Tab-separated table of C-alpha atoms in Angstrom:
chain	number	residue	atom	x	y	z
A	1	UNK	CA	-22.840	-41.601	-47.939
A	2	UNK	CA	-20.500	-43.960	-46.092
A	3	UNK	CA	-22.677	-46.667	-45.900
A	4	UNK	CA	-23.668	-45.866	-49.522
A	5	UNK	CA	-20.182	-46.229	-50.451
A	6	UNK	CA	-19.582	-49.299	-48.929
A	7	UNK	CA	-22.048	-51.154	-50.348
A	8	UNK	CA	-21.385	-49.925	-53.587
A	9	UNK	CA	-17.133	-50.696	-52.629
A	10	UNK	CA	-18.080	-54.475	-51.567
A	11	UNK	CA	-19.978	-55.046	-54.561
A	12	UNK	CA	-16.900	-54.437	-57.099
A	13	UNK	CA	-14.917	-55.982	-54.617
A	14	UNK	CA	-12.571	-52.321	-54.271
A	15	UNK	CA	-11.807	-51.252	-58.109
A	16	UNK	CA	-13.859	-47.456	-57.488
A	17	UNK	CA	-12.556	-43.922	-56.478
A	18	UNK	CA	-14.703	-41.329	-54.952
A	19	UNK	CA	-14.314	-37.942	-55.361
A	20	UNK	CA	-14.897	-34.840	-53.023
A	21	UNK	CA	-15.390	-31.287	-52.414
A	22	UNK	CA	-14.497	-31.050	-49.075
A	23	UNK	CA	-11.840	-32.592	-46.737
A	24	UNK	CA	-14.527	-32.843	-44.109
A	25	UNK	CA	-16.655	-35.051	-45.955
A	26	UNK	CA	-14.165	-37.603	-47.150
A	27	UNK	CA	-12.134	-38.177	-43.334
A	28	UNK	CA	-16.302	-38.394	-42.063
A	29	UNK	CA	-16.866	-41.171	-45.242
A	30	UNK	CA	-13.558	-42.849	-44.451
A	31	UNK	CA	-13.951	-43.318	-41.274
A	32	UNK	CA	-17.673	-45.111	-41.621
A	33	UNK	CA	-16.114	-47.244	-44.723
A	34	UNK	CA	-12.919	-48.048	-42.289
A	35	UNK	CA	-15.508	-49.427	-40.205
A	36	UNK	CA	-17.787	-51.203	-42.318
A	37	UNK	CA	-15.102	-52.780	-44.585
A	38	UNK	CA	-12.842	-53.787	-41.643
A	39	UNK	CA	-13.634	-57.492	-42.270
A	40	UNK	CA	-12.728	-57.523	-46.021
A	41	UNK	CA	-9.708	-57.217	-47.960
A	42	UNK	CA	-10.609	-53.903	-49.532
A	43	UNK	CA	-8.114	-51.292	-48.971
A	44	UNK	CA	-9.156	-47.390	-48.146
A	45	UNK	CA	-6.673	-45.587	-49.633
A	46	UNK	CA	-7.693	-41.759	-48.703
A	47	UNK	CA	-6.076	-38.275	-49.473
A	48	UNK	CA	-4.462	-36.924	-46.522
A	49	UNK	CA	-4.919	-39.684	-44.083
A	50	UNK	CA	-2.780	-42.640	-46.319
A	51	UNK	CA	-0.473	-40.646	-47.559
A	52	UNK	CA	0.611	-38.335	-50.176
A	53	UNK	CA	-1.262	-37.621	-53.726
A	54	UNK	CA	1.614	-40.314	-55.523
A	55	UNK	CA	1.808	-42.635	-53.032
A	56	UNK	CA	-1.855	-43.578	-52.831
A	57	UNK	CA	-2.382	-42.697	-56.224
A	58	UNK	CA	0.109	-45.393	-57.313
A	59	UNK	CA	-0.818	-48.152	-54.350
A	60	UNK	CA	-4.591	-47.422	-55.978
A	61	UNK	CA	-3.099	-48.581	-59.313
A	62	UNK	CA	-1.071	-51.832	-57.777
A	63	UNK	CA	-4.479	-52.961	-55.573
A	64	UNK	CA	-6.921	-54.002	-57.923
A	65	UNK	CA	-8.706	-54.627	-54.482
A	66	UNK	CA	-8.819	-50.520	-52.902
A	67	UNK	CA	-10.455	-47.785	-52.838
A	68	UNK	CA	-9.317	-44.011	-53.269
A	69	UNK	CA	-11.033	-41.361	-51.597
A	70	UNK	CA	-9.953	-37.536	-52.660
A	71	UNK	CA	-10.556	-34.202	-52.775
A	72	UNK	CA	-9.995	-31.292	-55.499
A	73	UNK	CA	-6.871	-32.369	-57.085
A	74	UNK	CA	-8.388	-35.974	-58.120
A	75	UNK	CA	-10.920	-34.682	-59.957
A	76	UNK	CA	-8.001	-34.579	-62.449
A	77	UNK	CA	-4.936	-35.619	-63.622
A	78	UNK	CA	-5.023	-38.901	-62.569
A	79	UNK	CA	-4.871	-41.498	-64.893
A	80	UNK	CA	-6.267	-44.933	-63.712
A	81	UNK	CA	-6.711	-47.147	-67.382
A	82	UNK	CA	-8.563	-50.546	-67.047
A	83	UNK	CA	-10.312	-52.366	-64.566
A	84	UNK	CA	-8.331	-51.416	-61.453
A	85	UNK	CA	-10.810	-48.213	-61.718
A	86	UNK	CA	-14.393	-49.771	-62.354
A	87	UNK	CA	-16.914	-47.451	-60.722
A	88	UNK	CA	-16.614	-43.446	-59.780
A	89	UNK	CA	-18.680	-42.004	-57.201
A	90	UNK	CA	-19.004	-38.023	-57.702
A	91	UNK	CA	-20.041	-37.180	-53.802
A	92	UNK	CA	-21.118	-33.677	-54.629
A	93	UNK	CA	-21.985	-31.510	-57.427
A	94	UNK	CA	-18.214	-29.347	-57.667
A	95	UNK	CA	-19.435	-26.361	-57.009
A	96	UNK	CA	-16.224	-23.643	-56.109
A	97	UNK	CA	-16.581	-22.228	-52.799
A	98	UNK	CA	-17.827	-18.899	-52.787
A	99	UNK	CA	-15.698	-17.566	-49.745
A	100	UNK	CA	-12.266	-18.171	-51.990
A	101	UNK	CA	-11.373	-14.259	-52.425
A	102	UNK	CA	-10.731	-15.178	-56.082
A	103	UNK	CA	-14.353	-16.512	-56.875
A	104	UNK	CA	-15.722	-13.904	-54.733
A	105	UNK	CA	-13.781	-11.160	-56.597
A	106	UNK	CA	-14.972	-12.590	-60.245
A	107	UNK	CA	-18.358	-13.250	-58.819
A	108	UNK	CA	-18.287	-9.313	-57.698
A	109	UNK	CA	-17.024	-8.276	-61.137
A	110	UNK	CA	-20.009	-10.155	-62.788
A	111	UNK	CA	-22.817	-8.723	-60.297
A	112	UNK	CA	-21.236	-4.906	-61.183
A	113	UNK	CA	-21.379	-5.895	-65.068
A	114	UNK	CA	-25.310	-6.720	-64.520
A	115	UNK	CA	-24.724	-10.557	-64.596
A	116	UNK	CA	-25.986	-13.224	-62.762
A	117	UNK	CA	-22.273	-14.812	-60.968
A	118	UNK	CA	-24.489	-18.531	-60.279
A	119	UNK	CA	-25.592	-18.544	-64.250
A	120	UNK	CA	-22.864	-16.912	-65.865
A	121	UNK	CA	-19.752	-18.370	-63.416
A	122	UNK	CA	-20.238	-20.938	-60.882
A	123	UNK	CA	-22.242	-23.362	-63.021
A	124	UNK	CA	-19.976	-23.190	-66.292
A	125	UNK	CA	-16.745	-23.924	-63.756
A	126	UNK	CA	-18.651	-26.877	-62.103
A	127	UNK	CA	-19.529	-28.727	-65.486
A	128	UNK	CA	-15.995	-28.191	-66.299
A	129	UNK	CA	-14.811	-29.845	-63.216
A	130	UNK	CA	-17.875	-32.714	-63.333
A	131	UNK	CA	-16.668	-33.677	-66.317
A	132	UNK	CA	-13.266	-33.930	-65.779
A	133	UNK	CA	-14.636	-36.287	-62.875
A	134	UNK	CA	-15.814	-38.547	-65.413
A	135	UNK	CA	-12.461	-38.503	-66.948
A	136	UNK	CA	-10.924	-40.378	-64.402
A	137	UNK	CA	-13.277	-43.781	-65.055
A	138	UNK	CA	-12.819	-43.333	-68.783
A	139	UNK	CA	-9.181	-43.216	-69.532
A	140	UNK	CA	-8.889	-45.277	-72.237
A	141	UNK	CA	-11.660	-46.129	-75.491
A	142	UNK	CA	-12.122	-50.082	-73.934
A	143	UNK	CA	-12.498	-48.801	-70.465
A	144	UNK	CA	-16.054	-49.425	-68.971
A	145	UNK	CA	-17.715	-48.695	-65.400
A	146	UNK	CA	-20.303	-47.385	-63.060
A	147	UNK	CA	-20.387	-43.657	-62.220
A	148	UNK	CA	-22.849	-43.116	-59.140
A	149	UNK	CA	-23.756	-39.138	-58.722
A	150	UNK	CA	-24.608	-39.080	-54.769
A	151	UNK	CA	-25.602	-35.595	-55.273
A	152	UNK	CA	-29.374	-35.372	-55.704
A	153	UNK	CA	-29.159	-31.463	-57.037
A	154	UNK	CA	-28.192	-33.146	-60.217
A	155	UNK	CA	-31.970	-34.366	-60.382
A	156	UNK	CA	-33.932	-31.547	-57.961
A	157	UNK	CA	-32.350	-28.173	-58.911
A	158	UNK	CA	-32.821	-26.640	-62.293
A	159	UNK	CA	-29.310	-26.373	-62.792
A	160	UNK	CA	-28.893	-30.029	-62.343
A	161	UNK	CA	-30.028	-30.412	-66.394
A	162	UNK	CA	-26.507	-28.733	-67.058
A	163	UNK	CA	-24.903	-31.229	-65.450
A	164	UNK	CA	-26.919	-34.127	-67.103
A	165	UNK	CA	-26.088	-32.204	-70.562
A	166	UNK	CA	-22.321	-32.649	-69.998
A	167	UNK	CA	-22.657	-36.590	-69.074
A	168	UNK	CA	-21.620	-38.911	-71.887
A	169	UNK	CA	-24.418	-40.891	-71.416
A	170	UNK	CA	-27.603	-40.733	-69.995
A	171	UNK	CA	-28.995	-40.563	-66.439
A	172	UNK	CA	-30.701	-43.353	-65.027
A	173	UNK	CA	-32.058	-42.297	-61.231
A	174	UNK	CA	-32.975	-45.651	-58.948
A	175	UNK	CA	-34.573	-44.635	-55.852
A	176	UNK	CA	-34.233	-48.081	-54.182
A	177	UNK	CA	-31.122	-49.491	-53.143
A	178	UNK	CA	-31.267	-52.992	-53.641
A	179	UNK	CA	-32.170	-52.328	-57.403
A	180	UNK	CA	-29.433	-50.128	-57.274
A	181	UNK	CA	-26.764	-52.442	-56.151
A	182	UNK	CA	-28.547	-55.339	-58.247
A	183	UNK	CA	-27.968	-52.828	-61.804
A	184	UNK	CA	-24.612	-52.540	-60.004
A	185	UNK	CA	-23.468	-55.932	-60.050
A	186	UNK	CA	-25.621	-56.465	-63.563
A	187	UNK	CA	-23.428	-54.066	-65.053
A	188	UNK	CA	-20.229	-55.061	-63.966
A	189	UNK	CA	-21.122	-58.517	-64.807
């Protein structure tokens, strides 16, 4: 995913955010983008290791040429209108975790009233949160961009047609990644 992301980053020249699940996952992609864009002038601006929510948040908004990386409160809130924000990468499906005591006590409460907690809880809560993932590239009715899903569950589960439902446009899968960065550029262009 770091590699991914870096390719993707150095073709819109910094302008994207990428948004997490887990802590883990973005210091493990920051660090491999830290690396692989140390030659270039983008910036890796990334939640908990540049700084506070604000102070990357705005620096993201002043640096047409960075990058922010973060976790569960990015997925909204933040308001990034224009080209500054030109392509969204959705790491994972946002899926709650199940250990939380709260989602395990509603999950509980669902299984004792006969339901099925996955159906009838977890997926309605993810498309909530997926879409307010795609809320942070559109902002504004003129804004424009790429949103790359690096999740393939959106593609190989059946609940992954939920989640293609909710998008505002349709899904275009590209298994190669040349053609991939190619529509990339194509479409920034």
């Amino acid at each position: 995913l770091g590699r991914l992301l870096a390719d993707v980053f150095q073709r819109t020249e910094g302008r994207g955010m990428a948004l997490f699940t887990s802590h883990e996952m973005l210091r493990r992609a920051a660090g491999v983008l830290q690396h692989e864009l140390s030659g270039s002038e983008i910036r890796i601006l990334a939640q908990g290791l540049s700084g506070s929510r604000e102070k990357i948040t705005r620096q993201f908004k002043d640096d047409f040429r960075s990058v922010l990386l973060g976790t569960h409160s990015f997925w909204e809130g933040v308001d990034v209108v224009g080209e500054t924000l030109s392509c969204l990468v959705l790491a994972r499906l946002p899926f709650a975790v199940f250990t939380d005591p709260v989602i395990e006590a509603r999950c509980e409460r669902l299984e004792a009233q006969g339901q099925n907690p996955f159906i009838n809880y977890s997926i309605p809560h993810a498309v909530i949160r997926f879409r307010q993932g795609f809320g942070r590239l559109i902002r504004h009715r003129s804004d424009r961009g790429v949103i790359i899903i690096a999740d393939r569950r959106i593609v190989s589960k059946f609940y992954g047609q939920y989640f293609r439902d909710a998008m505002p446009t349709d899904l275009q899968v590209c298994h190669d990644p040349i053609t991939f960065l190619d529509e990339i550029d194509e479409f920034l262009a």
